[in-house]
Coordinates of C-alpha atoms in Angstrom, one line a residue:
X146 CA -198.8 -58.4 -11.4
X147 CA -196.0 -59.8 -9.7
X148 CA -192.5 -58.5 -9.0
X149 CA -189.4 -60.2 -9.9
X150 CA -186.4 -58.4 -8.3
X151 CA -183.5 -58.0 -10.6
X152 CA -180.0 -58.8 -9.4
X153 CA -178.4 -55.4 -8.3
X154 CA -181.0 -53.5 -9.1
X155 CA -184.2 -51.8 -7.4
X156 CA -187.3 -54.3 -6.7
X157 CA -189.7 -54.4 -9.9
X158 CA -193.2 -55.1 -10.1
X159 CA -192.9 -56.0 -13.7
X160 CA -192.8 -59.6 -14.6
X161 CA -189.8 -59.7 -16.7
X162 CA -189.6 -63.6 -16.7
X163 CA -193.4 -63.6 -17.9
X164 CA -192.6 -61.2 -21.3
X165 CA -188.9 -63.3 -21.3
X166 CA -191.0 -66.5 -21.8
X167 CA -190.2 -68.1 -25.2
X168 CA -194.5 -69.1 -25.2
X169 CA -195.4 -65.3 -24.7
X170 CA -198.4 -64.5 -26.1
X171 CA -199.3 -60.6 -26.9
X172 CA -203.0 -61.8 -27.7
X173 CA -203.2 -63.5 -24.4
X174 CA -201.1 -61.1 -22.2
X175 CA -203.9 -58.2 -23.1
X176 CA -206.7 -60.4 -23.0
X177 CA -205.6 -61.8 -19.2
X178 CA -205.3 -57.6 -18.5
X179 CA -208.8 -57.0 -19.7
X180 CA -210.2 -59.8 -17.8
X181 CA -208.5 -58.8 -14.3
X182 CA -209.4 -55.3 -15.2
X183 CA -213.2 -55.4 -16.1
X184 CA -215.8 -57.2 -14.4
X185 CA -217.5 -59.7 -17.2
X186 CA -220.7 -58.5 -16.8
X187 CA -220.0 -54.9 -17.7
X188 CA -221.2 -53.6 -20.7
X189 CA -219.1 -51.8 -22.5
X190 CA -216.0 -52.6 -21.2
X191 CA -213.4 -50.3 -19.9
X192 CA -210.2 -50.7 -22.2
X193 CA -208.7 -47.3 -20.5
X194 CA -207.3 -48.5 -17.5
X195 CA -205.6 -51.6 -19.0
X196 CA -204.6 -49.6 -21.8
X197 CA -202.8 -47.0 -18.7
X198 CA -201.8 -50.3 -17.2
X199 CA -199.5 -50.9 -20.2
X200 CA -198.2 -47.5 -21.1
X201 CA -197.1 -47.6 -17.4
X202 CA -194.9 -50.2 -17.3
X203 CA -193.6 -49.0 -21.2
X204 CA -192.9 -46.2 -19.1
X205 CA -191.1 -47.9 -16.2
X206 CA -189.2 -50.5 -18.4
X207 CA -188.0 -47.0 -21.0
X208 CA -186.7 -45.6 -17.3
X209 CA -185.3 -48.9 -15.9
X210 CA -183.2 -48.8 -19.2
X211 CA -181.8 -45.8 -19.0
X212 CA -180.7 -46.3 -15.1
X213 CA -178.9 -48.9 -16.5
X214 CA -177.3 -47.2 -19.7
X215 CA -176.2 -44.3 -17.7
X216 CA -175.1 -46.5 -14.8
X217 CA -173.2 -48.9 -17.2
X218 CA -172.1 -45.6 -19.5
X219 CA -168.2 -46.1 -18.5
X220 CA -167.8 -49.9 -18.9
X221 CA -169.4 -50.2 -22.2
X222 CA -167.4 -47.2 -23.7
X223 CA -164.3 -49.4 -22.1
X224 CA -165.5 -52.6 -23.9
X225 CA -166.2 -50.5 -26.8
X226 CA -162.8 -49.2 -27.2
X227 CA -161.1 -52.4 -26.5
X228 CA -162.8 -54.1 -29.0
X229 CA -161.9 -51.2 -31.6
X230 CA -158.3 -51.3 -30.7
X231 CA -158.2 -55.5 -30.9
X232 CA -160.1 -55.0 -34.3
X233 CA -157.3 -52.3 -35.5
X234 CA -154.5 -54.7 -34.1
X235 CA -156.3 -57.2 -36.3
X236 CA -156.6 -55.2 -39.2
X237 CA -152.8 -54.6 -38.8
X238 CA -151.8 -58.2 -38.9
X239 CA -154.8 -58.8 -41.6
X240 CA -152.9 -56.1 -43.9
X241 CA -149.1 -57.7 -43.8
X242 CA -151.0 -61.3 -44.0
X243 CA -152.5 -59.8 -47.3
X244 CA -149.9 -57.9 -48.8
X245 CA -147.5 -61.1 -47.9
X246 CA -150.6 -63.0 -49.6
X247 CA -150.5 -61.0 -52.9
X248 CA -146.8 -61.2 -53.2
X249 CA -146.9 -64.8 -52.9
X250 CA -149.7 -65.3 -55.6
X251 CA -148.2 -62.7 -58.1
X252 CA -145.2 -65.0 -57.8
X253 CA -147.1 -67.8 -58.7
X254 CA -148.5 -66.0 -61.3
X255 CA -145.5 -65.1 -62.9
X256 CA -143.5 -69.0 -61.9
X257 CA -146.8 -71.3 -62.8
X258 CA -150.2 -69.3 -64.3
X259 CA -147.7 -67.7 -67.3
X260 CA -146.1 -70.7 -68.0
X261 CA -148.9 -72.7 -67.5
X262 CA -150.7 -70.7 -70.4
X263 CA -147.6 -71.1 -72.6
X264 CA -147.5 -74.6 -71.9
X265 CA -150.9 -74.9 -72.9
X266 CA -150.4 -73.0 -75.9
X267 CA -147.3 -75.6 -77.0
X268 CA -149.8 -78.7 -75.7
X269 CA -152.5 -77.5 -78.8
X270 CA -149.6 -76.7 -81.5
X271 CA -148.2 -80.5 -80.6
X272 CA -152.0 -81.6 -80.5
X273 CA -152.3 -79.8 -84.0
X274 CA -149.4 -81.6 -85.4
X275 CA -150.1 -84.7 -84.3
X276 CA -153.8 -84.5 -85.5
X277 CA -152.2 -83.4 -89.0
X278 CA -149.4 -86.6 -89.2
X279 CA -151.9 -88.7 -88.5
X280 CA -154.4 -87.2 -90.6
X281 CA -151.0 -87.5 -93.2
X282 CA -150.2 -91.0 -92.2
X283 CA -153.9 -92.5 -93.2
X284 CA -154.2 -90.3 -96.3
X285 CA -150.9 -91.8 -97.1
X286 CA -151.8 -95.0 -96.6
X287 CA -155.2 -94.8 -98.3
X288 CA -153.5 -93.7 -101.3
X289 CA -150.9 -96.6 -100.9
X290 CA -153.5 -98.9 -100.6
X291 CA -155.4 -97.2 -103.7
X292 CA -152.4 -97.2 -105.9
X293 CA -152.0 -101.1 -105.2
X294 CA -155.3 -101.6 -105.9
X295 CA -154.8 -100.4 -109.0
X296 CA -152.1 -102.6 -109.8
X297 CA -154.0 -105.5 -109.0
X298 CA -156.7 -104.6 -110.9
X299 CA -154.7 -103.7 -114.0
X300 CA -153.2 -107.7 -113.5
X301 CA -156.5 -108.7 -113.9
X302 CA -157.1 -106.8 -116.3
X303 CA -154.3 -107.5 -118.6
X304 CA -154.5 -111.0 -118.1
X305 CA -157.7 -111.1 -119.1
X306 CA -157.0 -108.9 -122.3
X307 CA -153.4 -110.6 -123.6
X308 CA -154.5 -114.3 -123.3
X309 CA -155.8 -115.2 -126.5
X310 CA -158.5 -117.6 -124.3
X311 CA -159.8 -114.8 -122.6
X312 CA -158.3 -116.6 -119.3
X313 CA -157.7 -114.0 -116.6
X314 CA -155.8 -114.2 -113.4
X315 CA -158.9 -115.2 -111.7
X316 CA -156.3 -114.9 -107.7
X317 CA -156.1 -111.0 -108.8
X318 CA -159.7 -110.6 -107.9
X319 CA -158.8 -111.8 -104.5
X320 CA -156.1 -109.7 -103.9
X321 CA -158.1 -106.6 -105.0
X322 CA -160.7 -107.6 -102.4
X323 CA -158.4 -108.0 -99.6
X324 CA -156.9 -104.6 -100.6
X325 CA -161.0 -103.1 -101.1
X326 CA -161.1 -104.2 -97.2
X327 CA -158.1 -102.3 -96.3
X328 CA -159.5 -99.1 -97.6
X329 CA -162.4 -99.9 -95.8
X330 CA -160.8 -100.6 -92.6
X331 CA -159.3 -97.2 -93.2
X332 CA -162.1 -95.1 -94.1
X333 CA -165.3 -96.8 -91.8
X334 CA -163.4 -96.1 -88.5
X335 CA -164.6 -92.1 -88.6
X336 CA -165.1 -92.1 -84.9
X337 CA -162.6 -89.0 -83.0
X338 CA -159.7 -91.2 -82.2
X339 CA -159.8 -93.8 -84.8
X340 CA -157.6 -94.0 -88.0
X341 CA -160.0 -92.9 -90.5
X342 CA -161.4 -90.0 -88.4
X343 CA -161.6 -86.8 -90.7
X344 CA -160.6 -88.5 -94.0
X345 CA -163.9 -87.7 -95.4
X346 CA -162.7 -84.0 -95.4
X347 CA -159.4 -84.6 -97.3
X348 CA -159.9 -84.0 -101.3
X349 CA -157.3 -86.7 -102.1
X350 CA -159.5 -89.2 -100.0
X351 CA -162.6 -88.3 -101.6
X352 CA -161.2 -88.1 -105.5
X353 CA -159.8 -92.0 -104.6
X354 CA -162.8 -93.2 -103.4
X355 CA -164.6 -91.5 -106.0
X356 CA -162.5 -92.5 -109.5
X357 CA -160.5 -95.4 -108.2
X358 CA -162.0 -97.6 -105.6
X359 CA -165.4 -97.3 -105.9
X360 CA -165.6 -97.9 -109.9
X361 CA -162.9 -100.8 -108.8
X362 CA -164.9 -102.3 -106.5
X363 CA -167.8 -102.6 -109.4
X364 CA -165.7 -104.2 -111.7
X365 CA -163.9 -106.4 -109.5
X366 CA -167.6 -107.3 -107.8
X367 CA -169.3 -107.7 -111.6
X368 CA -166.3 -109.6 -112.9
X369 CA -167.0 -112.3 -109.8
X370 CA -170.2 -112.5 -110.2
X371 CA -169.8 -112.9 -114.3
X372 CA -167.9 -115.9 -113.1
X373 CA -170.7 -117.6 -111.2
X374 CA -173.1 -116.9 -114.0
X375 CA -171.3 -118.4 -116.3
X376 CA -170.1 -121.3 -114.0
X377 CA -170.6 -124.7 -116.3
X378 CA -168.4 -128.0 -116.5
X379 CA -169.8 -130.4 -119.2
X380 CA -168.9 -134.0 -119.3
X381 CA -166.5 -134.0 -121.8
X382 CA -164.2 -131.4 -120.3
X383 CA -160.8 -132.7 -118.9
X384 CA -159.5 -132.9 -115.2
X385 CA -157.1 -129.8 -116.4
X386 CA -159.9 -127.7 -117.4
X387 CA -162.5 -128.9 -114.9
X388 CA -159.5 -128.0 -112.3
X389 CA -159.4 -124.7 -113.8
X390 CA -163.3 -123.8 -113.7
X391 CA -163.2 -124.9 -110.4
X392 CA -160.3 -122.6 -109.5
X393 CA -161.6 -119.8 -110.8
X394 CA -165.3 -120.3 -109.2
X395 CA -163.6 -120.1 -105.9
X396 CA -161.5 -117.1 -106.5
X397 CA -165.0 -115.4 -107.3
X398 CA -167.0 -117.2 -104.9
X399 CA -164.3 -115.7 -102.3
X400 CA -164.2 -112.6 -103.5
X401 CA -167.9 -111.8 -103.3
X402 CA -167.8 -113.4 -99.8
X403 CA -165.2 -111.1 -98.8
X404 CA -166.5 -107.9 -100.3
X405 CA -169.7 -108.5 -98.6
X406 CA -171.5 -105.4 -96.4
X407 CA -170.5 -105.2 -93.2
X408 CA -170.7 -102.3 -92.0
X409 CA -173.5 -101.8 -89.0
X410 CA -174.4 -105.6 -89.0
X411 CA -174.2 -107.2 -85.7
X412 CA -170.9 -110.2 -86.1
X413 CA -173.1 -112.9 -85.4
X414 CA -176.1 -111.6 -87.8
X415 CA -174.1 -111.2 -90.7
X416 CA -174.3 -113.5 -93.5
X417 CA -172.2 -112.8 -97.2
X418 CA -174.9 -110.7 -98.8
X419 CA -173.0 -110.5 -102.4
X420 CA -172.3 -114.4 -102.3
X421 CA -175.8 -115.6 -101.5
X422 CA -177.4 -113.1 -104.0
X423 CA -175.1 -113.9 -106.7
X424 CA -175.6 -117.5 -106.0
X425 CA -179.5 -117.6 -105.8
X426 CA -179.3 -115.6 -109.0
X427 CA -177.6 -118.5 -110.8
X428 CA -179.5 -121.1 -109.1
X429 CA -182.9 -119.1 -110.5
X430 CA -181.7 -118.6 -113.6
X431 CA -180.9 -122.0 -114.0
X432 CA -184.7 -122.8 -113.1
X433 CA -186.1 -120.4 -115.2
X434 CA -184.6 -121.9 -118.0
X435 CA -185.6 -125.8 -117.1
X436 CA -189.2 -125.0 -116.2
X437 CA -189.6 -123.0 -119.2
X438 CA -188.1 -125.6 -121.8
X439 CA -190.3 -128.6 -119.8
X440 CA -193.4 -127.1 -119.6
X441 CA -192.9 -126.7 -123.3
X442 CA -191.4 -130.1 -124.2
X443 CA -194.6 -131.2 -122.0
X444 CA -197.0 -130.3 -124.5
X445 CA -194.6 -131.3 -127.5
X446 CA -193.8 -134.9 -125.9
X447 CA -191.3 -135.5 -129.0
X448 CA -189.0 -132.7 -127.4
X449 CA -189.0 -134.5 -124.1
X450 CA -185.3 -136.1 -124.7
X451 CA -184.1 -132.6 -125.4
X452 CA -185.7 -130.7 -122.8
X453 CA -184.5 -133.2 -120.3
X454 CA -181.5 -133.1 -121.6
X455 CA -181.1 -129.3 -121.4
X456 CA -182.6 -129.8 -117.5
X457 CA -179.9 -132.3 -116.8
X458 CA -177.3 -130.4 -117.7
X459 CA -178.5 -127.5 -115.5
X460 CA -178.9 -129.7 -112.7
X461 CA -175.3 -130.9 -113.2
X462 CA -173.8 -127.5 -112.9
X463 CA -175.6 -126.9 -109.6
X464 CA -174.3 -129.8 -108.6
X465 CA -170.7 -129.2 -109.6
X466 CA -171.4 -125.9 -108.2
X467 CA -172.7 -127.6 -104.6
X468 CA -169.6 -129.3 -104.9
X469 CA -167.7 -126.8 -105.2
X470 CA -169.0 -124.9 -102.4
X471 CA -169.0 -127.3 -100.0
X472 CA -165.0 -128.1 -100.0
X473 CA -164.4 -124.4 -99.8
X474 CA -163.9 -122.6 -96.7
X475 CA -165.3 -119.2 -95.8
X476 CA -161.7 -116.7 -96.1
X477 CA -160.7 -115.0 -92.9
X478 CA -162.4 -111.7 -93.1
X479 CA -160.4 -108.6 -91.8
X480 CA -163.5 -106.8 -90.9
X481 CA -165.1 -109.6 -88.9
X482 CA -164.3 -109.2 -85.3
X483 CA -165.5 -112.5 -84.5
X484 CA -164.8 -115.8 -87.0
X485 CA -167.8 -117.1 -88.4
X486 CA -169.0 -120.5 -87.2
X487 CA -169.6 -121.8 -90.8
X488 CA -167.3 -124.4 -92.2
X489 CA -168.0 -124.1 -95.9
X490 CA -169.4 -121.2 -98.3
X491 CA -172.4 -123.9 -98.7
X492 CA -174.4 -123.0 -95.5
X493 CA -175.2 -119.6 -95.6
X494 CA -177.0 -120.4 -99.0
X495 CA -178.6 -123.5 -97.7
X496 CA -179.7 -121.1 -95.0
X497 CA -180.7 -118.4 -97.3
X498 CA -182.6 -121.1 -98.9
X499 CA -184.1 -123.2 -95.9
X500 CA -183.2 -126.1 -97.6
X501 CA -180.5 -129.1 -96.9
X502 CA -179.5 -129.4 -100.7
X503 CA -179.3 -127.6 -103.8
X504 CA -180.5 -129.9 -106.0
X505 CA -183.4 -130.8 -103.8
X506 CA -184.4 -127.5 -103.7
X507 CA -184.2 -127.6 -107.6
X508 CA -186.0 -130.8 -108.4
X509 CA -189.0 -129.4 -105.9
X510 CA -189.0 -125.8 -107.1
X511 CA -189.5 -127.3 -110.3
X512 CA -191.9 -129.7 -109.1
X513 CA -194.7 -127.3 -108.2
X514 CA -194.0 -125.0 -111.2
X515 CA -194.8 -127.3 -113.4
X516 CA -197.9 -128.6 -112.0
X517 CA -199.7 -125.6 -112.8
X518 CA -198.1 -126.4 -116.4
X519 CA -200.1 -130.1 -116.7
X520 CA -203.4 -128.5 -114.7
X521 CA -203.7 -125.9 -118.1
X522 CA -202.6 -128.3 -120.4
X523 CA -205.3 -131.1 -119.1
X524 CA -208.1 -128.1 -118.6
X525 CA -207.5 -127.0 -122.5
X526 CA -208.0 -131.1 -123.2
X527 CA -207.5 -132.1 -127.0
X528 CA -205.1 -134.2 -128.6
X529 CA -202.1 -132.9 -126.5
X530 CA -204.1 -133.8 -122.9
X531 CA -204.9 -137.4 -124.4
X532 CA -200.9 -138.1 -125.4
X533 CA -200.0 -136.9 -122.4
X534 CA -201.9 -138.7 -120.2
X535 CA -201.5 -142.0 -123.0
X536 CA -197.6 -141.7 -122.4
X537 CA -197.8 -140.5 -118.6
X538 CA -195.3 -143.7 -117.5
X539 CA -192.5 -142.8 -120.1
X540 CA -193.0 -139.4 -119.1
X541 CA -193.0 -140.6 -115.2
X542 CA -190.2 -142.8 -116.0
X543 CA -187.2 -140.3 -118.5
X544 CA -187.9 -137.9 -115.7
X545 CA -186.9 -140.5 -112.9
X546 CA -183.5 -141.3 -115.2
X547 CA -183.3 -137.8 -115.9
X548 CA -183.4 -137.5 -111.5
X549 CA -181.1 -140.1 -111.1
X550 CA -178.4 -139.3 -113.6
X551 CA -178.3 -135.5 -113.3
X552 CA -177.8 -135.4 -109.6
X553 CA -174.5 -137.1 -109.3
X554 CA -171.2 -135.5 -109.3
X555 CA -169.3 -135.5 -112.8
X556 CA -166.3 -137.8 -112.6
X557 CA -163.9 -134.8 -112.7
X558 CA -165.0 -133.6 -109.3
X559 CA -165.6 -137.5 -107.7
X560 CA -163.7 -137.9 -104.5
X561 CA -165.2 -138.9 -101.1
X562 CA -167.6 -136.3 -100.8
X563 CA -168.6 -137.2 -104.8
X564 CA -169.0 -140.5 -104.1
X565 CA -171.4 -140.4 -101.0
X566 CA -173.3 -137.9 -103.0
X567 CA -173.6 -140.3 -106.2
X568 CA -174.6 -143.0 -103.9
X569 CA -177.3 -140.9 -101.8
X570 CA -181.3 -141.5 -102.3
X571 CA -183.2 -138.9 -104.7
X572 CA -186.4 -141.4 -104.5
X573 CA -188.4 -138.4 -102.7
X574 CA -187.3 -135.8 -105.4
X575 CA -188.6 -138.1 -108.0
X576 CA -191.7 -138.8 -106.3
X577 CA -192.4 -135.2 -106.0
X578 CA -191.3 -134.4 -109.5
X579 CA -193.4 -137.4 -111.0
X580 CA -196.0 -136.7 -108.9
X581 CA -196.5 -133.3 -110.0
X582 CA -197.0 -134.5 -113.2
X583 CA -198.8 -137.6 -112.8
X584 CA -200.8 -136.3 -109.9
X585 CA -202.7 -133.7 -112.6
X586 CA -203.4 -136.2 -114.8
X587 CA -206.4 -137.2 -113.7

């Protein structure tokens, strides 16, 4: 092996930069000695004199080190002690830094961590409080609102009782809705923050809901809709008490408008669920009855005149009641974030429906319920099939007057909107509806 002299030292002969390599290799170190050591060829081969070859330099680099150790004995134990006495020196200035430290921080403790804690203490009794008046403020105003619902309804209610014509104050049931949306306004916003958050908790809250506005709603909502069912202006009936149907109509037709469901319908998906029900009610009802007293006056053709009669007035009242709808606006709603983009209460219906007019819809709906009506009565035959089909053109022709004169406007409701309407074109509605008579004939 080579030497490689060390600065102020003895010469070596051990290759200290060749084990100092960073690519040293044990594996390849001992298989480089066995090779120089051993002649290939040799079998077995002699592992004792590397194996001496490498204890000996252990041995020379074990005594190289302690030359230097004892050689190097009095400037270490200087360095040594030089570092321990700059270590204690530190430890000295570390220990007043500390103590200096702690004082400072059990000041600040006692000036800003105490007081902070106190602080903290105060900042959730004036959270408390706070919670509690406003938890006191919307109970108080749910029973304000509750006690002047009760008022209104007990207006209502008297009016309704003391007047000898049964005549109620028909504008109470608006005001109770408008006051029915307060409450709600009140007790749907239950998110942490809002008004109405934690109300469902208070007793007080709970007992009004449960004995005042939720029987109140019912009757206020029941009372409306009684009003729509019973909705009917007759021909001989004056301006004064056409005026006065009218009025009260529209206080119902608002009311169920306003007391509607909204809650969790998106603003531009909601349509007045009470109105259109109560409305298509009527509307049905009113169908059920014509289509029943028809189909019988169909096989009784002597009955005709009455049964159209009875249709015409039907037809008149949905009419009046188009008439009606179509002059009144939707109310603003409190709960509606976003106005509606309807003009009148009539479109939602006509929506509902998927028709453009009430009385279309009647006349048609009628139309192919009574075909089914003249298929029976021309598969039973007999005398009944031969008059009908004998006197199918003044059949055809009292249900094209009965068209005609049943879908314009009664005179007390004529004004501009009553007179385009009285002048319009029902020549498709009577083709259907003789049609469907005359069609089945056959």
């Amino acid at each position: 092996m080579t030497t490689s002299p060390q600065p102020g030292d003895e010469p070596s002969y051990i290759d200290y930069e060749a084990f100092l390599d960073p690519a040293f290799s044990p594996a390849a170190f001992a298989n480089a000695l066995v090779v120089s050591t051993n002649n290939p060829n040799d079998t077995p081969l002699d592992l004792a004199t590397p194996l001496s070859r490498v204890l000996f330099d252990a041995q020379e680099i074990n005594t190289h080190i302690d030359v230097l150790t004892t050689r190097s004995a009095v400037p270490l134990l200087k360095y040594t002690q030089q570092q321990t006495e700059a270590s204690k020196h530190i430890i000295t200035e570390l220990d007043s830094q500390i103590k200096s430290l702690n004082d400072s921080y059990r000041q600040l403790e006692r000036e800003v961590i105490d007081k902070h804690a106190e602080a903290d203490e105060v900042r959730q009794v004036a959270l408390r409080l706070w919670e509690t008046l406003r938890l006191g403020r919307a109970v108080g105003r749910c029973l304000q609102l509750g006690r002047q619902l009760e008022v209104q309804h007990s207006e209502y209610e008297f009016a309704a009782g003391a007047t000898a014509s049964g005549k109620e104050d028909h504008r109470a049931l608006v005001r109770c809705a408008y006051t029915i949306l307060s409450l709600r306004e009140v007790l749907d916003r239950k998110a942490p923050g809002e008004e109405g958050h934690g109300l469902n908790r208070v007793d007080a809250v709970r007992s009004l809901q449960d004995t005042i506005t939720t029987p109140i709603e019912r009757s206020v909502r029941e009372a409306s809709e009684r009003i729509v069912r019973e909705f009917s202006i007759s021909s001989t009936e004056t301006f004064a008490q056409v005026d006065d149907t009218k009025s009260r109509t529209m206080s119902a037709l608002t009311t169920l408008y306003l007391l509607s469901p909204t809650l969790g319908l998106r603003p531009e998906k909601w349509a007045p669920k009470n109105l259109i029900q109560s409305l298509e009610t009527y509307i049905r009802g009113a169908l059920q009855g014509s289509i029943t007293a028809l189909s019988r006056s169909l096989g009784q053709l002597p009955t005709l005149d009455k049964a159209l009669a009875e249709v015409m007035v039907k037809c008149q009242n949905i009419v009046a009641l188009e008439v009606i709808l179509e002059s009144t606006k939707p109310p603003s709603h409190p709960l509606l974030q976003h106005p509606t983009s309807q003009h009148n209460l009539l479109q939602p219906l006509l929506s509902h429906l998927e028709t453009g007019s009430l009385v279309s819809f009647f006349w048609r709906t009628m139309a192919s319920s009574l075909a089914n009506r003249v298929q029976d009565i021309v598969s039973r035959g007999g005398v009944v099939a031969r008059t009908l089909r004998t006197n199918k053109a003044t059949v055809s022709e009292a249900i094209r007057q009965a068209i005609i004169k049943s879908s314009q406007v009664p005179s007390a409701l004529s004004g501009p909107k009553g007179k385009g309407r009285a002048e319009a074109n029902w020549d498709r509605e009577v083709a259907v509806m003789v049609g469907s008579i005359v069609n089945n004939l056959r």
